[in-house]
PDB file of C-alpha atoms in Angstrom:
ATOM      1  CA  MET A   1      -8.020   7.382  46.840  1.00 40.00           C
ATOM      2  CA  ALA A   2      -4.391   6.675  45.962  1.00 40.00           C
ATOM      3  CA  THR A   3      -3.590   3.560  44.015  1.00 44.00           C
ATOM      4  CA  PRO A   4      -1.887   1.163  46.474  1.00 47.00           C
ATOM      5  CA  ASP A   5       1.125   0.454  44.232  1.00 48.00           C
ATOM      6  CA  LEU A   6       1.895   4.128  43.543  1.00 63.00           C
ATOM      7  CA  GLU A   7       3.994   6.417  45.709  1.00 71.00           C
ATOM      8  CA  LEU A   8       2.068   9.174  47.454  1.00 86.00           C
ATOM      9  CA  ASN A   9       2.165  12.673  45.996  1.00 89.00           C
ATOM     10  CA  VAL A  10       3.282  14.690  49.016  1.00 94.00           C
ATOM     11  CA  ARG A  11       4.034  18.398  48.965  1.00 95.00           C
ATOM     12  CA  ARG A  12       3.347  19.235  52.595  1.00 97.00           C
ATOM     13  CA  VAL A  13       3.743  17.227  55.802  1.00 97.00           C
ATOM     14  CA  ALA A  14       2.158  17.884  59.191  1.00 98.00           C
ATOM     15  CA  LEU A  15       3.829  16.756  62.401  1.00 98.00           C
ATOM     16  CA  ILE A  16       1.465  16.393  65.347  1.00 98.00           C
ATOM     17  CA  GLY A  17       3.694  16.470  68.418  1.00 97.00           C
ATOM     18  CA  LEU A  18       7.121  18.089  68.372  1.00 97.00           C
ATOM     19  CA  GLY A  19       8.798  15.986  71.017  1.00 93.00           C
ATOM     20  CA  GLU A  20      11.737  13.645  70.487  1.00 93.00           C
ATOM     21  CA  VAL A  21      10.269  11.803  67.483  1.00 96.00           C
ATOM     22  CA  GLY A  22       8.705  14.880  65.883  1.00 97.00           C
ATOM     23  CA  THR A  23      11.961  16.797  66.176  1.00 97.00           C
ATOM     24  CA  ILE A  24      13.923  13.999  64.495  1.00 97.00           C
ATOM     25  CA  LEU A  25      11.350  13.767  61.701  1.00 97.00           C
ATOM     26  CA  ALA A  26      11.468  17.522  61.122  1.00 97.00           C
ATOM     27  CA  THR A  27      15.269  17.662  61.135  1.00 96.00           C
ATOM     28  CA  ASP A  28      15.874  14.709  58.837  1.00 96.00           C
ATOM     29  CA  LEU A  29      13.020  15.355  56.426  1.00 95.00           C
ATOM     30  CA  LYS A  30      14.329  18.878  55.952  1.00 92.00           C
ATOM     31  CA  ALA A  31      17.805  17.500  55.278  1.00 88.00           C
ATOM     32  CA  ASN A  32      16.653  14.776  52.867  1.00 85.00           C
ATOM     33  CA  TYR A  33      13.780  16.598  51.191  1.00 89.00           C
ATOM     34  CA  PRO A  34      14.378  20.373  51.463  1.00 90.00           C
ATOM     35  CA  GLU A  35      11.582  21.334  49.095  1.00 91.00           C
ATOM     36  CA  LEU A  36       8.993  19.682  51.353  1.00 94.00           C
ATOM     37  CA  ALA A  37       6.813  22.080  53.342  1.00 96.00           C
ATOM     38  CA  ILE A  38       6.689  21.023  57.001  1.00 97.00           C
ATOM     39  CA  VAL A  39       4.275  22.357  59.595  1.00 98.00           C
ATOM     40  CA  ALA A  40       4.023  21.169  63.199  1.00 98.00           C
ATOM     41  CA  PHE A  41       1.437  21.429  65.933  1.00 98.00           C
ATOM     42  CA  ASP A  42       2.167  20.839  69.590  1.00 97.00           C
ATOM     43  CA  LEU A  43       0.076  21.555  72.678  1.00 96.00           C
ATOM     44  CA  LEU A  44       2.971  23.736  73.859  1.00 97.00           C
ATOM     45  CA  HIS A  45       2.893  25.853  70.702  1.00 97.00           C
ATOM     46  CA  ASP A  46       2.458  29.064  72.715  1.00 96.00           C
ATOM     47  CA  LYS A  47       5.580  28.481  74.818  1.00 97.00           C
ATOM     48  CA  PRO A  48       8.716  30.448  73.843  1.00 97.00           C
ATOM     49  CA  ALA A  49      10.879  27.308  73.996  1.00 96.00           C
ATOM     50  CA  MET A  50       8.633  25.503  71.495  1.00 97.00           C
ATOM     51  CA  GLN A  51       8.545  28.533  69.211  1.00 97.00           C
ATOM     52  CA  GLN A  52      12.341  28.721  69.329  1.00 97.00           C
ATOM     53  CA  LYS A  53      12.590  25.015  68.523  1.00 96.00           C
ATOM     54  CA  ALA A  54      10.421  25.433  65.430  1.00 96.00           C
ATOM     55  CA  GLN A  55      12.491  28.417  64.352  1.00 96.00           C
ATOM     56  CA  ASP A  56      15.714  26.431  64.791  1.00 96.00           C
ATOM     57  CA  LEU A  57      14.218  23.599  62.723  1.00 95.00           C
ATOM     58  CA  SER A  58      13.121  26.048  60.005  1.00 94.00           C
ATOM     59  CA  ILE A  59       9.567  24.746  60.077  1.00 96.00           C
ATOM     60  CA  ARG A  60       6.227  26.450  60.582  1.00 97.00           C
ATOM     61  CA  LEU A  61       4.603  26.075  64.010  1.00 97.00           C
ATOM     62  CA  ALA A  62       0.822  26.019  63.750  1.00 98.00           C
ATOM     63  CA  THR A  63      -1.373  27.460  66.473  1.00 97.00           C
ATOM     64  CA  SER A  64      -4.113  24.862  65.961  1.00 97.00           C
ATOM     65  CA  LEU A  65      -4.495  21.291  64.786  1.00 97.00           C
ATOM     66  CA  SER A  66      -6.635  22.397  61.867  1.00 97.00           C
ATOM     67  CA  GLN A  67      -3.982  24.856  60.737  1.00 97.00           C
ATOM     68  CA  ALA A  68      -1.398  22.055  60.675  1.00 97.00           C
ATOM     69  CA  VAL A  69      -3.576  19.469  58.979  1.00 97.00           C
ATOM     70  CA  GLU A  70      -5.118  21.573  56.223  1.00 92.00           C
ATOM     71  CA  GLU A  71      -3.464  21.056  52.847  1.00 92.00           C
ATOM     72  CA  SER A  72      -1.048  18.456  54.296  1.00 97.00           C
ATOM     73  CA  GLN A  73      -0.999  15.251  52.302  1.00 97.00           C
ATOM     74  CA  LEU A  74       0.840  13.316  55.018  1.00 97.00           C
ATOM     75  CA  ILE A  75       0.137  13.689  58.734  1.00 98.00           C
ATOM     76  CA  PHE A  76       2.468  12.101  61.294  1.00 98.00           C
ATOM     77  CA  SER A  77       0.924  11.648  64.746  1.00 98.00           C
ATOM     78  CA  ALA A  78       3.699  11.299  67.335  1.00 97.00           C
ATOM     79  CA  VAL A  79       2.107  12.184  70.656  1.00 96.00           C
ATOM     80  CA  THR A  80       1.780  10.298  73.946  1.00 92.00           C
ATOM     81  CA  ALA A  81      -0.171   7.061  74.166  1.00 92.00           C
ATOM     82  CA  ALA A  82      -2.760   8.803  76.315  1.00 91.00           C
ATOM     83  CA  GLN A  83      -3.380  11.444  73.625  1.00 95.00           C
ATOM     84  CA  ALA A  84      -3.236   9.201  70.546  1.00 96.00           C
ATOM     85  CA  LEU A  85      -6.922   8.345  70.115  1.00 97.00           C
ATOM     86  CA  SER A  86      -8.104  11.860  70.914  1.00 97.00           C
ATOM     87  CA  VAL A  87      -5.729  13.327  68.321  1.00 97.00           C
ATOM     88  CA  ALA A  88      -6.964  10.886  65.678  1.00 97.00           C
ATOM     89  CA  GLU A  89     -10.588  11.709  66.492  1.00 97.00           C
ATOM     90  CA  GLN A  90      -9.948  15.452  66.253  1.00 97.00           C
ATOM     91  CA  ALA A  91      -7.874  15.138  63.081  1.00 97.00           C
ATOM     92  CA  ALA A  92     -10.507  12.949  61.405  1.00 96.00           C
ATOM     93  CA  THR A  93     -12.945  15.843  61.087  1.00 95.00           C
ATOM     94  CA  LEU A  94     -10.248  17.983  59.458  1.00 96.00           C
ATOM     95  CA  ILE A  95      -8.922  15.655  56.762  1.00 94.00           C
ATOM     96  CA  GLY A  96     -10.371  13.953  53.710  1.00 91.00           C
ATOM     97  CA  ARG A  97      -9.441  12.280  50.464  1.00 92.00           C
ATOM     98  CA  GLY A  98      -5.838  12.657  49.398  1.00 93.00           C
ATOM     99  CA  GLN A  99      -4.642  12.886  53.005  1.00 96.00           C
ATOM    100  CA  THR A 100      -2.961  10.056  54.905  1.00 97.00           C
ATOM    101  CA  PHE A 101      -2.729   9.854  58.692  1.00 98.00           C
ATOM    102  CA  LEU A 102       0.345   7.977  59.964  1.00 98.00           C
ATOM    103  CA  ASP A 103      -0.233   6.825  63.546  1.00 98.00           C
ATOM    104  CA  LEU A 104       3.206   6.283  65.124  1.00 98.00           C
ATOM    105  CA  ASN A 105       1.868   6.041  68.658  1.00 97.00           C
ATOM    106  CA  SER A 106       2.408   3.035  70.901  1.00 95.00           C
ATOM    107  CA  VAL A 107      -1.156   1.950  71.602  1.00 96.00           C
ATOM    108  CA  SER A 108      -3.143  -1.269  71.522  1.00 96.00           C
ATOM    109  CA  PRO A 109      -4.342  -2.796  68.237  1.00 97.00           C
ATOM    110  CA  ASN A 110      -7.940  -2.013  69.164  1.00 97.00           C
ATOM    111  CA  THR A 111      -7.044   1.621  69.853  1.00 96.00           C
ATOM    112  CA  LYS A 112      -5.431   1.779  66.402  1.00 98.00           C
ATOM    113  CA  ARG A 113      -8.560   0.242  64.856  1.00 98.00           C
ATOM    114  CA  GLN A 114     -10.733   2.855  66.568  1.00 97.00           C
ATOM    115  CA  ALA A 115      -8.457   5.601  65.273  1.00 98.00           C
ATOM    116  CA  ALA A 116      -8.588   4.127  61.760  1.00 98.00           C
ATOM    117  CA  GLU A 117     -12.381   4.108  61.886  1.00 97.00           C
ATOM    118  CA  PHE A 118     -12.430   7.804  62.794  1.00 97.00           C
ATOM    119  CA  ILE A 119     -10.101   8.713  59.919  1.00 97.00           C
ATOM    120  CA  SER A 120     -11.714   6.542  57.235  1.00 96.00           C
ATOM    121  CA  ARG A 121     -15.214   7.694  58.190  1.00 95.00           C
ATOM    122  CA  HIS A 122     -14.286  11.163  56.945  1.00 92.00           C
ATOM    123  CA  GLY A 123     -12.527   9.957  53.779  1.00 94.00           C
ATOM    124  CA  GLY A 124      -8.914  10.032  54.909  1.00 96.00           C
ATOM    125  CA  GLU A 125      -6.418   7.181  54.733  1.00 97.00           C
ATOM    126  CA  TYR A 126      -4.981   5.627  57.897  1.00 98.00           C
ATOM    127  CA  VAL A 127      -1.660   3.812  58.290  1.00 98.00           C
ATOM    128  CA  ASP A 128      -0.780   1.871  61.432  1.00 98.00           C
ATOM    129  CA  VAL A 129       2.925   2.513  62.105  1.00 98.00           C
ATOM    130  CA  ALA A 130       4.694   0.373  64.700  1.00 98.00           C
ATOM    131  CA  VAL A 131       8.024   1.896  65.755  1.00 97.00           C
ATOM    132  CA  MET A 132      10.167  -1.127  66.555  1.00 96.00           C
ATOM    133  CA  ALA A 133      13.131   0.565  68.300  1.00 92.00           C
ATOM    134  CA  PRO A 134      13.963   3.935  69.883  1.00 90.00           C
ATOM    135  CA  PHE A 135      14.251   6.697  67.275  1.00 93.00           C
ATOM    136  CA  PRO A 136      17.664   7.747  68.558  1.00 90.00           C
ATOM    137  CA  PRO A 137      20.276   6.791  67.534  1.00 91.00           C
ATOM    138  CA  ALA A 138      19.089   5.312  64.215  1.00 96.00           C
ATOM    139  CA  ARG A 139      16.722   8.241  63.482  1.00 96.00           C
ATOM    140  CA  LEU A 140      15.002   7.694  60.112  1.00 96.00           C
ATOM    141  CA  LYS A 141      16.644   4.277  59.875  1.00 97.00           C
ATOM    142  CA  THR A 142      14.640   3.117  62.890  1.00 98.00           C
ATOM    143  CA  PRO A 143      12.663   0.048  61.732  1.00 98.00           C
ATOM    144  CA  LEU A 144       8.979   0.718  61.128  1.00 98.00           C
ATOM    145  CA  LEU A 145       6.253  -1.844  60.463  1.00 98.00           C
ATOM    146  CA  LEU A 146       3.279  -0.568  58.481  1.00 98.00           C
ATOM    147  CA  GLY A 147      -0.298  -1.752  58.312  1.00 98.00           C
ATOM    148  CA  GLY A 148      -3.355  -0.636  56.362  1.00 97.00           C
ATOM    149  CA  LYS A 149      -4.626  -0.348  52.803  1.00 96.00           C
ATOM    150  CA  GLN A 150      -2.321   2.594  52.112  1.00 96.00           C
ATOM    151  CA  ALA A 151       0.724   0.920  53.684  1.00 97.00           C
ATOM    152  CA  GLN A 152       2.494   0.036  50.429  1.00 96.00           C
ATOM    153  CA  ALA A 153       2.203   3.530  48.932  1.00 96.00           C
ATOM    154  CA  THR A 154       3.355   4.975  52.241  1.00 97.00           C
ATOM    155  CA  ARG A 155       6.350   2.622  52.350  1.00 97.00           C
ATOM    156  CA  LEU A 156       7.475   3.751  48.911  1.00 96.00           C
ATOM    157  CA  TRP A 157       7.326   7.421  49.904  1.00 95.00           C
ATOM    158  CA  LEU A 158       9.030   6.921  53.258  1.00 96.00           C
ATOM    159  CA  ASN A 159      11.863   4.747  52.034  1.00 95.00           C
ATOM    160  CA  ALA A 160      12.603   7.085  49.132  1.00 92.00           C
ATOM    161  CA  ARG A 161      13.329   9.715  51.780  1.00 92.00           C
ATOM    162  CA  GLY A 162      15.626   7.718  54.000  1.00 93.00           C
ATOM    163  CA  PHE A 163      13.202   5.795  56.212  1.00 96.00           C
ATOM    164  CA  ASN A 164      13.455   2.101  57.018  1.00 97.00           C
ATOM    165  CA  SER A 165       9.894   0.827  56.713  1.00 98.00           C
ATOM    166  CA  GLN A 166       8.277  -2.367  55.579  1.00 98.00           C
ATOM    167  CA  VAL A 167       4.687  -3.440  55.114  1.00 98.00           C
ATOM    168  CA  HIS A 168       3.522  -6.075  57.541  1.00 97.00           C
ATOM    169  CA  SER A 169      -0.139  -6.253  56.624  1.00 95.00           C
ATOM    170  CA  THR A 170      -3.006  -4.480  54.901  1.00 96.00           C
ATOM    171  CA  GLU A 171      -4.930  -4.885  58.163  1.00 96.00           C
ATOM    172  CA  VAL A 172      -4.724  -2.183  60.826  1.00 97.00           C
ATOM    173  CA  GLY A 173      -3.629  -3.454  64.244  1.00 97.00           C
ATOM    174  CA  GLU A 174      -1.368  -6.370  63.368  1.00 97.00           C
ATOM    175  CA  ALA A 175       1.824  -4.291  63.210  1.00 97.00           C
ATOM    176  CA  SER A 176       0.971  -2.696  66.537  1.00 97.00           C
ATOM    177  CA  ALA A 177       0.288  -6.112  68.070  1.00 98.00           C
ATOM    178  CA  ILE A 178       3.912  -7.015  67.299  1.00 98.00           C
ATOM    179  CA  LYS A 179       5.119  -3.773  68.859  1.00 97.00           C
ATOM    180  CA  MET A 180       2.996  -4.073  71.999  1.00 98.00           C
ATOM    181  CA  CYS A 181       3.821  -7.732  72.646  1.00 98.00           C
ATOM    182  CA  ARG A 182       7.505  -6.828  72.278  1.00 96.00           C
ATOM    183  CA  SER A 183       7.032  -4.056  74.825  1.00 97.00           C
ATOM    184  CA  VAL A 184       5.975  -6.603  77.444  1.00 98.00           C
ATOM    185  CA  MET A 185       9.562  -7.815  77.298  1.00 97.00           C
ATOM    186  CA  ILE A 186      11.531  -4.620  76.591  1.00 96.00           C
ATOM    187  CA  LYS A 187       9.807  -2.269  79.031  1.00 97.00           C
ATOM    188  CA  GLY A 188       9.531  -5.127  81.502  1.00 98.00           C
ATOM    189  CA  LEU A 189      13.284  -5.707  81.352  1.00 98.00           C
ATOM    190  CA  GLU A 190      13.886  -2.023  82.052  1.00 98.00           C
ATOM    191  CA  ALA A 191      11.547  -2.163  85.037  1.00 98.00           C
ATOM    192  CA  LEU A 192      13.042  -5.399  86.391  1.00 98.00           C
ATOM    193  CA  THR A 193      16.563  -3.993  86.102  1.00 98.00           C
ATOM    194  CA  THR A 194      15.554  -0.816  87.921  1.00 98.00           C
ATOM    195  CA  GLU A 195      13.914  -2.746  90.754  1.00 98.00           C
ATOM    196  CA  CYS A 196      16.629  -5.394  90.970  1.00 98.00           C
ATOM    197  CA  LEU A 197      19.603  -3.045  91.091  1.00 98.00           C
ATOM    198  CA  SER A 198      17.928  -0.453  93.312  1.00 98.00           C
ATOM    199  CA  ALA A 199      17.531  -3.147  95.960  1.00 98.00           C
ATOM    200  CA  ALA A 200      20.974  -4.647  95.338  1.00 98.00           C
ATOM    201  CA  ARG A 201      22.566  -1.222  95.806  1.00 98.00           C
ATOM    202  CA  GLN A 202      20.872  -0.792  99.178  1.00 97.00           C
ATOM    203  CA  TYR A 203      22.263  -4.132 100.342  1.00 97.00           C
ATOM    204  CA  GLY A 204      25.723  -3.350  98.949  1.00 97.00           C
ATOM    205  CA  VAL A 205      25.712  -6.412  96.687  1.00 98.00           C
ATOM    206  CA  GLU A 206      25.232  -4.791  93.261  1.00 98.00           C
ATOM    207  CA  LYS A 207      28.635  -5.942  91.967  1.00 98.00           C
ATOM    208  CA  GLU A 208      27.903  -9.540  92.860  1.00 98.00           C
ATOM    209  CA  VAL A 209      24.423  -9.389  91.335  1.00 98.00           C
ATOM    210  CA  LEU A 210      25.752  -7.924  88.095  1.00 98.00           C
ATOM    211  CA  ALA A 211      28.544 -10.511  87.982  1.00 98.00           C
ATOM    212  CA  SER A 212      25.953 -13.258  88.349  1.00 98.00           C
ATOM    213  CA  LEU A 213      23.769 -11.784  85.605  1.00 98.00           C
ATOM    214  CA  HIS A 214      26.808 -11.485  83.344  1.00 98.00           C
ATOM    215  CA  ALA A 215      27.717 -15.104  83.981  1.00 98.00           C
ATOM    216  CA  SER A 216      24.206 -16.201  83.013  1.00 98.00           C
ATOM    217  CA  PHE A 217      23.890 -13.888  79.989  1.00 97.00           C
ATOM    218  CA  PRO A 218      27.463 -12.985  78.964  1.00 96.00           C
ATOM    219  CA  SER A 219      26.543 -11.412  75.621  1.00 97.00           C
ATOM    220  CA  LEU A 220      24.204  -8.716  76.944  1.00 97.00           C
ATOM    221  CA  GLY A 221      26.632  -6.387  78.692  1.00 97.00           C
ATOM    222  CA  TRP A 222      25.532  -6.641  82.331  1.00 98.00           C
ATOM    223  CA  ASP A 223      29.166  -5.983  83.290  1.00 95.00           C
ATOM    224  CA  ASP A 224      29.335  -2.847  81.149  1.00 96.00           C
ATOM    225  CA  LYS A 225      26.823  -0.284  79.855  1.00 96.00           C
ATOM    226  CA  LEU A 226      23.568  -2.254  79.836  1.00 98.00           C
ATOM    227  CA  PRO A 227      22.427  -1.423  83.399  1.00 98.00           C
ATOM    228  CA  HIS A 228      23.107   2.280  82.849  1.00 98.00           C
ATOM    229  CA  TYR A 229      21.201   2.213  79.557  1.00 97.00           C
ATOM    230  CA  LEU A 230      18.157   0.309  80.806  1.00 98.00           C
ATOM    231  CA  ILE A 231      17.681   2.422  83.922  1.00 98.00           C
ATOM    232  CA  SER A 232      18.380   5.634  82.019  1.00 98.00           C
ATOM    233  CA  ARG A 233      15.474   4.820  79.689  1.00 96.00           C
ATOM    234  CA  VAL A 234      13.169   4.656  82.701  1.00 98.00           C
ATOM    235  CA  ALA A 235      14.569   7.895  84.129  1.00 98.00           C
ATOM    236  CA  GLU A 236      14.151   9.706  80.817  1.00 95.00           C
ATOM    237  CA  HIS A 237      10.951   8.175  79.464  1.00 94.00           C
ATOM    238  CA  GLY A 238       9.237   6.434  82.382  1.00 96.00           C
ATOM    239  CA  LYS A 239       6.060   8.515  82.200  1.00 95.00           C
ATOM    240  CA  ARG A 240       5.658   7.862  78.482  1.00 93.00           C
ATOM    241  CA  ARG A 241       6.536   4.190  78.953  1.00 95.00           C
ATOM    242  CA  ALA A 242       3.961   3.830  81.726  1.00 96.00           C
ATOM    243  CA  GLU A 243       1.321   5.215  79.351  1.00 94.00           C
ATOM    244  CA  GLU A 244       2.421   2.772  76.664  1.00 95.00           C
ATOM    245  CA  MET A 245       2.321  -0.123  79.106  1.00 97.00           C
ATOM    246  CA  ARG A 246      -1.254   0.755  80.037  1.00 97.00           C
ATOM    247  CA  GLU A 247      -2.007   0.189  76.361  1.00 96.00           C
ATOM    248  CA  VAL A 248      -0.066  -3.065  76.543  1.00 97.00           C
ATOM    249  CA  VAL A 249      -2.325  -4.113  79.418  1.00 98.00           C
ATOM    250  CA  LYS A 250      -5.323  -3.468  77.134  1.00 97.00           C
ATOM    251  CA  THR A 251      -3.619  -5.381  74.325  1.00 98.00           C
ATOM    252  CA  LEU A 252      -3.280  -8.458  76.499  1.00 98.00           C
ATOM    253  CA  GLU A 253      -6.716  -8.200  78.078  1.00 98.00           C
ATOM    254  CA  ASP A 254      -8.352  -7.906  74.656  1.00 97.00           C
ATOM    255  CA  VAL A 255      -7.214 -11.455  73.855  1.00 97.00           C
ATOM    256  CA  GLY A 256      -7.800 -12.919  77.308  1.00 98.00           C
ATOM    257  CA  VAL A 257      -4.195 -12.892  78.558  1.00 98.00           C
ATOM    258  CA  VAL A 258      -3.940 -11.780  82.183  1.00 98.00           C
ATOM    259  CA  PRO A 259      -1.360  -8.936  82.266  1.00 98.00           C
ATOM    260  CA  HIS A 260       0.194  -9.482  85.695  1.00 98.00           C
ATOM    261  CA  GLN A 261       3.710  -8.481  84.673  1.00 98.00           C
ATOM    262  CA  SER A 262       2.655  -5.627  82.420  1.00 98.00           C
ATOM    263  CA  LYS A 263       0.615  -4.025  85.211  1.00 98.00           C
ATOM    264  CA  ALA A 264       3.661  -4.238  87.467  1.00 98.00           C
ATOM    265  CA  THR A 265       5.792  -2.650  84.738  1.00 98.00           C
ATOM    266  CA  VAL A 266       3.406   0.312  84.670  1.00 98.00           C
ATOM    267  CA  GLU A 267       3.905   0.770  88.412  1.00 98.00           C
ATOM    268  CA  THR A 268       7.707   0.538  88.265  1.00 98.00           C
ATOM    269  CA  GLN A 269       8.112   2.846  85.269  1.00 98.00           C
ATOM    270  CA  GLN A 270       5.774   5.488  86.712  1.00 98.00           C
ATOM    271  CA  GLY A 271       7.057   4.926  90.240  1.00 98.00           C
ATOM    272  CA  PHE A 272      10.633   5.751  89.285  1.00 98.00           C
ATOM    273  CA  ILE A 273       9.503   9.033  87.714  1.00 98.00           C
ATOM    274  CA  ASP A 274       7.441   9.813  90.813  1.00 98.00           C
ATOM    275  CA  ALA A 275      10.495   9.156  92.993  1.00 97.00           C
ATOM    276  CA  LEU A 276      12.609  11.520  90.890  1.00 97.00           C
ATOM    277  CA  THR A 277       9.914  14.183  91.108  1.00 97.00           C
ATOM    278  CA  ALA A 278       9.685  13.749  94.883  1.00 96.00           C
ATOM    279  CA  HIS A 279      13.411  14.515  95.045  1.00 96.00           C
ATOM    280  CA  SER A 280      13.037  17.495  92.665  1.00 97.00           C
ATOM    281  CA  LEU A 281      15.080  15.669  90.031  1.00 97.00           C
ATOM    282  CA  SER A 282      14.631  15.333  86.293  1.00 96.00           C
ATOM    283  CA  TYR A 283      16.571  13.343  83.741  1.00 97.00           C
ATOM    284  CA  ARG A 284      18.507  16.474  82.744  1.00 95.00           C
ATOM    285  CA  ASP A 285      19.857  16.656  86.298  1.00 96.00           C
ATOM    286  CA  LEU A 286      21.273  13.138  85.960  1.00 97.00           C
ATOM    287  CA  VAL A 287      23.266  13.486  82.726  1.00 96.00           C
ATOM    288  CA  PRO A 288      25.783  11.958  82.192  1.00 96.00           C
ATOM    289  CA  PHE A 289      23.673   9.145  83.574  1.00 97.00           C
ATOM    290  CA  ASP A 290      25.080   6.755  86.152  1.00 98.00           C
ATOM    291  CA  TRP A 291      22.591   4.307  87.626  1.00 98.00           C
ATOM    292  CA  GLU A 292      24.451   3.949  90.936  1.00 98.00           C
ATOM    293  CA  LYS A 293      24.633   7.700  91.547  1.00 97.00           C
ATOM    294  CA  THR A 294      20.980   8.047  90.601  1.00 98.00           C
ATOM    295  CA  VAL A 295      19.837   5.322  92.973  1.00 97.00           C
ATOM    296  CA  ASP A 296      21.986   6.797  95.746  1.00 97.00           C
ATOM    297  CA  ARG A 297      20.242  10.145  95.345  1.00 96.00           C
ATOM    298  CA  LEU A 298      16.816   8.518  95.542  1.00 96.00           C
ATOM    299  CA  TYR A 299      17.594   6.352  98.563  1.00 93.00           C
ATOM    300  CA  LYS A 300      19.997   8.580 100.478  1.00 82.00           C
ATOM    301  CA  SER A 301      17.654   8.790 103.467  1.00 64.00           C
ATOM    302  CA  HIS A 302      17.452   5.002 103.886  1.00 61.00           C
TER     303      HIS A 302
END
């Protein structure tokens, strides 16, 4: 087991999930630490597009989780919330001493604790990583909160390679509690904006509504880019956000807080994606994103 105040000795890194976060990690780790061996595993590993992505990133694409994890001292898990616990359970049987599992997924504190139990049972180290802002545009400078016995050693390694991490606690789950409670507000604001302005647009009063919001909160940018940004996040990531908010619901229920608003946020985030799908639209079809044009396409039959 690594000494907590020493930096990890890492020669090879595994990335589980080569989506937005995994791609940024691969790109920037290669740039900042070219001698580091990087291998990725993604459920879409057999798809030509994923194989081309790995080739463009100059990393190895594994054909199995075990192939990615073996001989990797550091394992980043950046999958969907729905897959997070399953990935940790599968990885646990493949790793042991000298290997550290970094769980970047947005799940409840109790889900993180379950994952940590799986990993530690087989001799591996587990670090709870709470990602406190979107990875783009800050990329490796995105603030990360770490939790777990190996958090300090992990912080030293990460920050030496351009990350922006800090240790919150040696206990797993506390960092994620901060993240998930924050998501009640952030993902809720996205959902409220989507619902509010979709209705306002149908009544032809969106300019007046935005002017009123700007008057109440003049520093936020309601009269500029904020509405486009908030609704674009739902259009691009609503499915993933709905999964995260289901974990937020668990987070609240686990401490006896009734999650009325968080349940509604799940419905709005997922509902917007369902509406796009029903109109054969994806986020790529909407770029450059304009919330008014998007809403018009969804409600054109009304």
